[in-house]
GROMACS .gro file of C-alpha atoms in nm:
model
  376
    1LEU     CA    1  -2.604  -4.998  -4.942
    2SER     CA    2  -2.670  -4.783  -4.640
    3VAL     CA    3  -2.694  -4.864  -4.272
    4ASP     CA    4  -3.069  -4.924  -4.295
    5LYS     CA    5  -2.994  -5.212  -4.534
    6ILE     CA    6  -2.796  -5.397  -4.265
    7ALA     CA    7  -2.971  -5.649  -4.044
    8GLN     CA    8  -2.885  -5.636  -3.676
    9LEU     CA    9  -2.958  -5.847  -3.374
   10SER     CA   10  -2.845  -5.768  -3.020
   11LEU     CA   11  -2.866  -6.012  -2.732
   12LEU     CA   12  -2.779  -5.926  -2.372
   13TYR     CA   13  -2.695  -6.165  -2.089
   14LYS     CA   14  -2.625  -6.005  -1.753
   15TRP     CA   15  -2.517  -6.102  -1.404
   16LEU     CA   16  -2.436  -6.467  -1.466
   17ASN     CA   17  -2.225  -6.662  -1.218
   18SER     CA   18  -2.069  -6.853  -1.506
   19PHE     CA   19  -2.091  -6.765  -1.870
   20PRO     CA   20  -1.994  -7.010  -2.140
   21PHE     CA   21  -2.153  -6.891  -2.466
   22LEU     CA   22  -2.125  -7.001  -2.827
   23PHE     CA   23  -2.235  -6.801  -3.132
   24LEU     CA   24  -2.190  -6.907  -3.495
   25SER     CA   25  -2.290  -6.787  -3.839
   26GLY     CA   26  -2.264  -6.801  -4.215
   27ALA     CA   27  -2.339  -6.511  -4.452
   28GLY     CA   28  -2.432  -6.536  -4.816
   29TYR     CA   29  -2.738  -6.687  -4.978
   30HIS     CA   30  -2.910  -6.978  -4.806
   31SER     CA   31  -3.175  -7.139  -5.024
   32GLU     CA   32  -3.511  -7.189  -4.861
   33SER     CA   33  -3.506  -7.555  -4.971
   34LYS     CA   34  -3.203  -7.615  -4.750
   35ALA     CA   35  -3.303  -7.389  -4.461
   36LYS     CA   36  -3.399  -7.685  -4.243
   37GLU     CA   37  -3.061  -7.851  -4.295
   38TYR     CA   38  -2.874  -7.527  -4.222
   39LYS     CA   39  -3.062  -7.483  -3.897
   40HIS     CA   40  -3.000  -7.841  -3.788
   41VAL     CA   41  -2.625  -7.822  -3.846
   42CYS     CA   42  -2.607  -7.488  -3.663
   43LYS     CA   43  -2.785  -7.640  -3.364
   44ARG     CA   44  -2.554  -7.942  -3.363
   45ALA     CA   45  -2.247  -7.719  -3.375
   46CYS     CA   46  -2.375  -7.510  -3.086
   47GLN     CA   47  -2.451  -7.817  -2.878
   48ARG     CA   48  -2.113  -7.973  -2.948
   49ALA     CA   49  -1.925  -7.662  -2.840
   50VAL     CA   50  -2.136  -7.603  -2.529
   51ASP     CA   51  -2.088  -7.965  -2.425
   52ARG     CA   52  -1.714  -7.907  -2.444
   53LEU     CA   53  -1.746  -7.587  -2.240
   54LYS     CA   54  -1.953  -7.761  -1.974
   55ALA     CA   55  -1.681  -8.026  -1.951
   56GLY     CA   56  -1.427  -7.756  -1.869
   57ALA     CA   57  -1.276  -7.692  -2.212
   58PHE     CA   58  -1.127  -7.353  -2.291
   59ALA     CA   59  -1.287  -7.123  -2.547
   60VAL     CA   60  -1.035  -7.205  -2.819
   61GLU     CA   61  -1.109  -7.578  -2.788
   62ALA     CA   62  -1.484  -7.521  -2.799
   63VAL     CA   63  -1.473  -7.294  -3.101
   64ALA     CA   64  -1.268  -7.552  -3.292
   65ALA     CA   65  -1.525  -7.821  -3.202
   66ALA     CA   66  -1.807  -7.605  -3.339
   67LEU     CA   67  -1.623  -7.549  -3.666
   68VAL     CA   68  -1.554  -7.921  -3.710
   69GLU     CA   69  -1.928  -7.987  -3.695
   70LEU     CA   70  -1.992  -7.716  -3.954
   71GLU     CA   71  -1.711  -7.840  -4.181
   72ASP     CA   72  -1.848  -8.194  -4.171
   73SER     CA   73  -2.186  -8.085  -4.306
   74PRO     CA   74  -2.239  -8.117  -4.683
   75PHE     CA   75  -2.461  -7.808  -4.672
   76THR     CA   76  -2.191  -7.555  -4.578
   77ASN     CA   77  -1.914  -7.409  -4.790
   78ALA     CA   78  -1.639  -7.535  -4.558
   79GLY     CA   79  -1.458  -7.868  -4.544
   80MET     CA   80  -1.687  -8.136  -4.691
   81GLY     CA   81  -1.892  -8.006  -4.982
   82SER     CA   82  -1.691  -7.688  -5.034
   83ASN     CA   83  -1.705  -7.491  -5.358
   84LEU     CA   84  -1.483  -7.627  -5.637
   85ASN     CA   85  -1.222  -7.407  -5.804
   86LEU     CA   86  -1.163  -7.361  -6.178
   87SER     CA   87  -0.975  -7.691  -6.193
   88GLY     CA   88  -1.254  -7.880  -6.023
   89GLU     CA   89  -1.060  -7.915  -5.697
   90ILE     CA   90  -1.144  -7.821  -5.339
   91GLU     CA   91  -0.905  -7.582  -5.164
   92CYS     CA   92  -1.000  -7.460  -4.819
   93ASP     CA   93  -0.904  -7.172  -4.588
   94ALA     CA   94  -0.940  -7.157  -4.210
   95SER     CA   95  -0.808  -6.965  -3.911
   96ILE     CA   96  -0.850  -6.957  -3.534
   97MET     CA   97  -0.747  -6.707  -3.267
   98ASP     CA   98  -0.716  -6.742  -2.890
   99GLY     CA   99  -0.804  -6.424  -2.702
  100LYS     CA  100  -0.606  -6.526  -2.393
  101SER     CA  101  -0.267  -6.591  -2.555
  102LEU     CA  102  -0.340  -6.384  -2.870
  103HIS     CA  103  -0.192  -6.666  -3.075
  104TYR     CA  104  -0.334  -6.734  -3.420
  105GLY     CA  105  -0.315  -7.026  -3.662
  106ALA     CA  106  -0.427  -7.046  -4.024
  107VAL     CA  107  -0.416  -7.250  -4.343
  108GLY     CA  108  -0.487  -7.134  -4.696
  109ALA     CA  109  -0.566  -7.319  -5.019
  110ILE     CA  110  -0.525  -7.654  -4.844
  111SER     CA  111  -0.650  -7.969  -5.019
  112GLY     CA  112  -0.707  -8.321  -4.899
  113ILE     CA  113  -0.786  -8.235  -4.536
  114LYS     CA  114  -1.145  -8.283  -4.416
  115ASN     CA  115  -1.123  -8.035  -4.127
  116PRO     CA  116  -0.894  -7.740  -4.209
  117VAL     CA  117  -0.973  -7.575  -3.874
  118LEU     CA  118  -0.797  -7.864  -3.697
  119VAL     CA  119  -0.478  -7.781  -3.885
  120ALA     CA  120  -0.514  -7.413  -3.797
  121ASN     CA  121  -0.572  -7.505  -3.432
  122ARG     CA  122  -0.271  -7.737  -3.429
  123LEU     CA  123  -0.055  -7.456  -3.570
  124LEU     CA  124  -0.176  -7.232  -3.288
  125ASN     CA  125  -0.100  -7.496  -3.025
  126GLU     CA  126   0.244  -7.575  -3.164
  127ALA     CA  127   0.334  -7.205  -3.174
  128GLN     CA  128   0.252  -7.176  -2.804
  129LYS     CA  129   0.523  -7.433  -2.726
  130GLY     CA  130   0.794  -7.188  -2.828
  131LYS     CA  131   1.077  -7.196  -3.079
  132LEU     CA  132   1.174  -7.496  -3.287
  133SER     CA  133   1.520  -7.651  -3.308
  134ALA     CA  134   1.805  -7.415  -3.386
  135GLY     CA  135   1.593  -7.125  -3.267
  136ARG     CA  136   1.352  -7.134  -3.562
  137ILE     CA  137   1.021  -6.949  -3.531
  138PRO     CA  138   0.724  -7.190  -3.560
  139PRO     CA  139   0.483  -7.113  -3.846
  140CYS     CA  140   0.138  -6.972  -3.779
  141PHE     CA  141   0.011  -6.966  -4.140
  142LEU     CA  142   0.074  -7.237  -4.402
  143VAL     CA  143  -0.067  -7.277  -4.753
  144GLY     CA  144  -0.111  -7.536  -5.024
  145GLN     CA  145   0.087  -7.858  -5.030
  146GLY     CA  146   0.310  -7.741  -4.748
  147ALA     CA  147   0.007  -7.701  -4.522
  148HIS     CA  148  -0.118  -8.047  -4.619
  149ASP     CA  149   0.217  -8.215  -4.553
  150TRP     CA  150   0.257  -8.037  -4.218
  151ALA     CA  151  -0.091  -8.152  -4.114
  152VAL     CA  152  -0.023  -8.516  -4.199
  153THR     CA  153   0.312  -8.517  -4.016
  154HIS     CA  154   0.132  -8.381  -3.710
  155GLY     CA  155  -0.124  -8.659  -3.701
  156ILE     CA  156  -0.415  -8.508  -3.893
  157PRO     CA  157  -0.539  -8.773  -4.139
  158PRO     CA  158  -0.566  -8.688  -4.509
  159CYS     CA  159  -0.892  -8.718  -4.701
  160PRO     CA  160  -0.897  -8.763  -5.081
  161SER     CA  161  -1.034  -8.452  -5.249
  162GLU     CA  162  -1.286  -8.656  -5.449
  163LYS     CA  163  -1.443  -8.773  -5.122
  164MET     CA  164  -1.482  -8.413  -5.004
  165ALA     CA  165  -1.695  -8.317  -5.305
  166THR     CA  166  -2.071  -8.370  -5.270
  167LYS     CA  167  -2.351  -8.398  -5.523
  168PHE     CA  168  -2.440  -8.036  -5.444
  169SER     CA  169  -2.088  -7.899  -5.501
  170LEU     CA  170  -2.033  -8.109  -5.814
  171SER     CA  171  -2.365  -7.999  -5.960
  172ALA     CA  172  -2.284  -7.634  -5.893
  173TYR     CA  173  -1.940  -7.675  -6.052
  174LYS     CA  174  -2.082  -7.827  -6.370
  175ARG     CA  175  -2.346  -7.555  -6.391
  176ASN     CA  176  -2.092  -7.277  -6.344
  177LYS     CA  177  -1.852  -7.435  -6.591
  178ARG     CA  178  -2.121  -7.444  -6.860
  179LYS     CA  179  -2.193  -7.075  -6.802
  180MET     CA  180  -1.826  -6.988  -6.839
  181GLU     CA  181  -1.788  -7.196  -7.157
  182LEU     CA  182  -2.094  -7.028  -7.306
  183ALA     CA  183  -1.956  -6.684  -7.226
  184GLU     CA  184  -1.623  -6.766  -7.390
  185LYS     CA  185  -1.796  -6.857  -7.716
  186MET     CA  186  -1.963  -6.521  -7.749
  187ASP     CA  187  -1.815  -6.235  -7.949
  188THR     CA  188  -1.563  -6.008  -7.781
  189GLY     CA  189  -1.606  -5.633  -7.746
  190HIS     CA  190  -1.719  -5.370  -7.500
  191ASN     CA  191  -2.064  -5.519  -7.454
  192GLN     CA  192  -1.919  -5.866  -7.406
  193THR     CA  193  -1.671  -5.737  -7.150
  194LYS     CA  194  -1.962  -5.588  -6.959
  195LYS     CA  195  -2.157  -5.914  -6.984
  196ARG     CA  196  -1.861  -6.114  -6.858
  197ARG     CA  197  -1.821  -5.876  -6.568
  198GLN     CA  198  -2.188  -5.915  -6.478
  199SER     CA  199  -2.165  -6.293  -6.511
  200SER     CA  200  -1.861  -6.298  -6.286
  201GLU     CA  201  -2.040  -6.084  -6.030
  202ASN     CA  202  -2.338  -6.318  -6.031
  203GLU     CA  203  -2.124  -6.629  -5.993
  204ASN     CA  204  -1.918  -6.476  -5.718
  205GLY     CA  205  -2.221  -6.312  -5.559
  206SER     CA  206  -2.377  -6.387  -5.228
  207GLY     CA  207  -2.492  -6.728  -5.343
  208CYS     CA  208  -2.135  -6.858  -5.314
  209LEU     CA  209  -2.021  -6.687  -4.996
  210ASP     CA  210  -2.152  -6.903  -4.714
  211THR     CA  211  -1.834  -6.915  -4.508
  212VAL     CA  212  -1.887  -7.043  -4.152
  213GLY     CA  213  -1.754  -6.896  -3.830
  214ALA     CA  214  -1.794  -6.914  -3.454
  215ILE     CA  215  -1.712  -6.705  -3.146
  216VAL     CA  216  -1.699  -6.830  -2.786
  217VAL     CA  217  -1.654  -6.708  -2.431
  218ASP     CA  218  -1.574  -6.975  -2.171
  219GLN     CA  219  -1.644  -6.994  -1.797
  220GLU     CA  220  -1.317  -6.817  -1.720
  221GLY     CA  221  -1.407  -6.525  -1.946
  222ASN     CA  222  -1.161  -6.618  -2.221
  223VAL     CA  223  -1.274  -6.554  -2.578
  224ALA     CA  224  -1.187  -6.727  -2.904
  225ALA     CA  225  -1.292  -6.703  -3.268
  226ALA     CA  226  -1.260  -6.923  -3.575
  227VAL     CA  227  -1.366  -6.925  -3.939
  228SER     CA  228  -1.355  -7.178  -4.223
  229SER     CA  229  -1.436  -7.155  -4.593
  230GLY     CA  230  -1.413  -7.332  -4.924
  231GLY     CA  231  -1.384  -6.992  -5.092
  232LEU     CA  232  -1.558  -6.849  -5.395
  233ALA     CA  233  -1.705  -7.087  -5.652
  234MET     CA  234  -1.484  -7.118  -5.963
  235LYS     CA  235  -1.198  -6.934  -5.793
  236HIS     CA  236  -0.849  -6.948  -5.940
  237PRO     CA  237  -0.640  -7.233  -5.795
  238GLY     CA  238  -0.422  -7.102  -5.512
  239ARG     CA  239  -0.658  -6.819  -5.420
  240VAL     CA  240  -0.669  -6.753  -5.044
  241GLY     CA  241  -0.965  -6.572  -4.895
  242GLN     CA  242  -1.029  -6.379  -4.577
  243ALA     CA  243  -1.089  -6.694  -4.373
  244ALA     CA  244  -0.713  -6.746  -4.352
  245HIS     CA  245  -0.589  -6.386  -4.328
  246TYR     CA  246  -0.487  -6.230  -3.998
  247GLY     CA  247  -0.737  -5.970  -3.879
  248CYS     CA  248  -0.973  -6.038  -4.168
  249GLY     CA  249  -1.151  -6.366  -4.100
  250CYS     CA  250  -1.158  -6.371  -3.722
  251TRP     CA  251  -1.027  -6.187  -3.417
  252ALA     CA  252  -1.025  -6.259  -3.043
  253GLU     CA  253  -0.875  -6.050  -2.762
  254ASN     CA  254  -0.926  -6.075  -2.388
  255ALA     CA  255  -0.977  -5.758  -2.187
  256CYS     CA  256  -0.661  -5.589  -2.062
  257ASN     CA  257  -0.560  -5.262  -1.897
  258MET     CA  258  -0.613  -5.068  -2.219
  259ASN     CA  259  -0.927  -5.252  -2.333
  260PRO     CA  260  -1.210  -5.294  -2.077
  261TYR     CA  261  -1.398  -5.545  -2.293
  262SER     CA  262  -1.303  -5.889  -2.424
  263THR     CA  263  -1.404  -5.920  -2.789
  264ALA     CA  264  -1.441  -6.198  -3.044
  265VAL     CA  265  -1.532  -6.151  -3.409
  266SER     CA  266  -1.589  -6.375  -3.710
  267THR     CA  267  -1.660  -6.258  -4.064
  268SER     CA  268  -1.821  -6.407  -4.371
  269GLY     CA  269  -1.875  -6.284  -4.725
  270CYS     CA  270  -1.657  -6.189  -5.021
  271GLY     CA  271  -1.299  -6.259  -4.914
  272GLU     CA  272  -1.143  -5.988  -5.127
  273HIS     CA  273  -1.368  -5.724  -4.970
  274LEU     CA  274  -1.297  -5.845  -4.617
  275ILE     CA  275  -0.921  -5.868  -4.673
  276ARG     CA  276  -0.895  -5.515  -4.808
  277THR     CA  277  -1.079  -5.374  -4.506
  278MET     CA  278  -0.950  -5.607  -4.228
  279LEU     CA  279  -1.307  -5.606  -4.103
  280ALA     CA  280  -1.263  -5.850  -3.813
  281ARG     CA  281  -0.999  -5.641  -3.641
  282GLU     CA  282  -1.181  -5.316  -3.718
  283CYS     CA  283  -1.502  -5.442  -3.555
  284SER     CA  284  -1.311  -5.566  -3.253
  285ALA     CA  285  -1.153  -5.226  -3.200
  286ALA     CA  286  -1.492  -5.056  -3.238
  287MET     CA  287  -1.636  -5.271  -2.958
  288GLN     CA  288  -1.436  -5.082  -2.695
  289SER     CA  289  -1.688  -4.797  -2.729
  290GLU     CA  290  -1.961  -4.764  -2.468
  291ASP     CA  291  -2.251  -4.822  -2.710
  292ALA     CA  292  -2.173  -5.151  -2.883
  293HIS     CA  293  -2.475  -5.137  -3.116
  294GLN     CA  294  -2.393  -4.793  -3.249
  295ALA     CA  295  -2.024  -4.878  -3.272
  296LEU     CA  296  -2.092  -5.180  -3.493
  297LEU     CA  297  -2.325  -4.979  -3.718
  298GLU     CA  298  -2.058  -4.714  -3.766
  299ALA     CA  299  -1.783  -4.970  -3.823
  300MET     CA  300  -1.987  -5.148  -4.091
  301GLN     CA  301  -2.078  -4.822  -4.259
  302HIS     CA  302  -1.743  -4.641  -4.250
  303LYS     CA  303  -1.493  -4.926  -4.240
  304PHE     CA  304  -1.670  -5.155  -4.486
  305ILE     CA  305  -1.966  -5.032  -4.690
  306SER     CA  306  -1.822  -4.683  -4.753
  307SER     CA  307  -1.457  -4.780  -4.717
  308PRO     CA  308  -1.226  -4.600  -4.963
  309PHE     CA  309  -1.053  -4.934  -5.017
  310LEU     CA  310  -1.374  -5.064  -5.178
  311ALA     CA  311  -1.473  -4.748  -5.365
  312SER     CA  312  -1.455  -4.925  -5.703
  313GLU     CA  313  -1.689  -5.206  -5.600
  314ASP     CA  314  -2.052  -5.203  -5.713
  315ARG     CA  315  -2.160  -5.440  -5.435
  316VAL     CA  316  -1.994  -5.484  -5.097
  317LEU     CA  317  -2.067  -5.827  -4.954
  318GLY     CA  318  -1.998  -5.924  -4.596
  319GLY     CA  319  -2.133  -6.031  -4.263
  320VAL     CA  320  -1.997  -6.023  -3.911
  321ILE     CA  321  -2.082  -6.168  -3.570
  322VAL     CA  322  -1.941  -5.990  -3.267
  323LEU     CA  323  -1.921  -6.085  -2.901
  324ARG     CA  324  -1.806  -5.859  -2.624
  325CYS     CA  325  -1.804  -5.925  -2.253
  326CYS     CA  326  -1.669  -5.799  -1.924
  327ARG     CA  327  -1.656  -5.911  -1.564
  328CYS     CA  328  -1.895  -5.731  -1.334
  329VAL     CA  329  -1.897  -5.708  -0.955
  330GLU     CA  330  -2.203  -5.590  -0.762
  331ALA     CA  331  -2.157  -5.507  -0.397
  332GLN     CA  332  -2.383  -5.701  -0.164
  333PRO     CA  333  -2.413  -5.685   0.217
  334SER     CA  334  -2.268  -6.036   0.261
  335GLN     CA  335  -2.038  -6.087  -0.034
  336ASP     CA  336  -1.931  -5.968  -0.373
  337ILE     CA  337  -2.110  -6.151  -0.650
  338GLN     CA  338  -1.914  -6.178  -0.970
  339GLY     CA  339  -2.100  -6.211  -1.296
  340ALA     CA  340  -2.066  -6.131  -1.662
  341LEU     CA  341  -2.212  -5.887  -1.908
  342VAL     CA  342  -2.216  -6.051  -2.251
  343GLU     CA  343  -2.339  -5.881  -2.567
  344PHE     CA  344  -2.381  -6.045  -2.905
  345LEU     CA  345  -2.440  -5.847  -3.225
  346TRP     CA  346  -2.447  -5.932  -3.590
  347SER     CA  347  -2.468  -5.743  -3.917
  348HIS     CA  348  -2.458  -5.825  -4.287
  349THR     CA  349  -2.493  -5.679  -4.636
  350THR     CA  350  -2.545  -6.018  -4.802
  351GLU     CA  351  -2.886  -6.156  -4.900
  352SER     CA  352  -2.911  -6.369  -4.589
  353MET     CA  353  -2.722  -6.473  -4.277
  354CYS     CA  354  -2.785  -6.774  -4.058
  355VAL     CA  355  -2.700  -6.724  -3.690
  356GLY     CA  356  -2.706  -6.978  -3.409
  357TYR     CA  357  -2.635  -6.923  -3.039
  358MET     CA  358  -2.642  -7.111  -2.711
  359SER     CA  359  -2.532  -7.069  -2.350
  360ALA     CA  360  -2.454  -7.327  -2.085
  361GLN     CA  361  -2.788  -7.244  -1.924
  362ASP     CA  362  -2.988  -7.315  -2.242
  363SER     CA  363  -3.146  -7.656  -2.295
  364LYS     CA  364  -3.109  -7.626  -2.672
  365ALA     CA  365  -2.957  -7.395  -2.930
  366LYS     CA  366  -3.149  -7.116  -3.102
  367VAL     CA  367  -3.111  -7.038  -3.471
  368THR     CA  368  -3.225  -6.728  -3.655
  369GLY     CA  369  -3.146  -6.555  -3.981
  370PHE     CA  370  -3.228  -6.621  -4.346
  371SER     CA  371  -3.341  -6.260  -4.363
  372ILE     CA  372  -3.330  -6.072  -4.693
  373GLY     CA  373  -3.198  -5.718  -4.660
  374ALA     CA  374  -3.427  -5.590  -4.386
  375GLY     CA  375  -3.332  -5.484  -4.037
  376LEU     CA  376  -3.431  -5.699  -3.741
   0.00000   0.00000   0.00000
């Protein structure tokens, strides 16, 4: 894949007196039969987050609210209705990052929790309170049963795994299981090894990668990012994808002396590809360049598509949404008027990517995407 096979969209908002914005996405394959449902849930998530921003919530609270809405939908591969693993169980990954404090919270391979992002957010909040008893460092990343138990002890209600599976996820699991059983009955050999590899690529292709993520800037100019995923279909139990890994699933960092722009990033796609390239952090760093559009193109090309860490891969699957903003002051005869320059860009190598966005000034959310390989 080359740069001309990446879809891009750039939005520019300039000279706003207040600037809460919410952007969210999911990359992978979105069937046309479910396009309407995808768009509706994206709009609801945008509205929920913007309502929180209008009420004075910080970016990290709003981004968590957006993810909860996406996790609750049976049409996304996050929370309810997530992909099932080889054992027929749901294990989810999620992470969240606050650009103001630079704190991060994450859970991996967690079962029995309807909204994994709430556990990640609670980890972030607890870490901000400082050390535990006897000077212990509070955790920022928990996995498996330990993550589940920690969540329950901190007031997050459990949800039986069987209630998290939907007719869509169960049907996909049964279909994938039959394919695997059929492959195992076939003769072994070089040709069979090749067939199994191709089958694995198809089952772990872009049809199973619809991770969800969101990025936000609040009225104070703080940024936050979050991501949540049920992981690859038929994954090995205990597998943790990019949605939980630091610098891979999401990144948020307010502007400082060294960085003139605040940035927030969320990724989606094949977790193993995104982990090995730390794409979220790489894209955030690239956004400090003057030309954001060109910087994202180069980051996707050199840090992901042509990355030496992915040289052995036939297909490189991923998508990213990026927000960058800065405070602006324009001199006026009577007073200084402070506003914001906000840029939103997105890029993907997957078959499609659904993107929703909304500002506090918008009456309703806008949703775009479902494109197949072509530039926008």
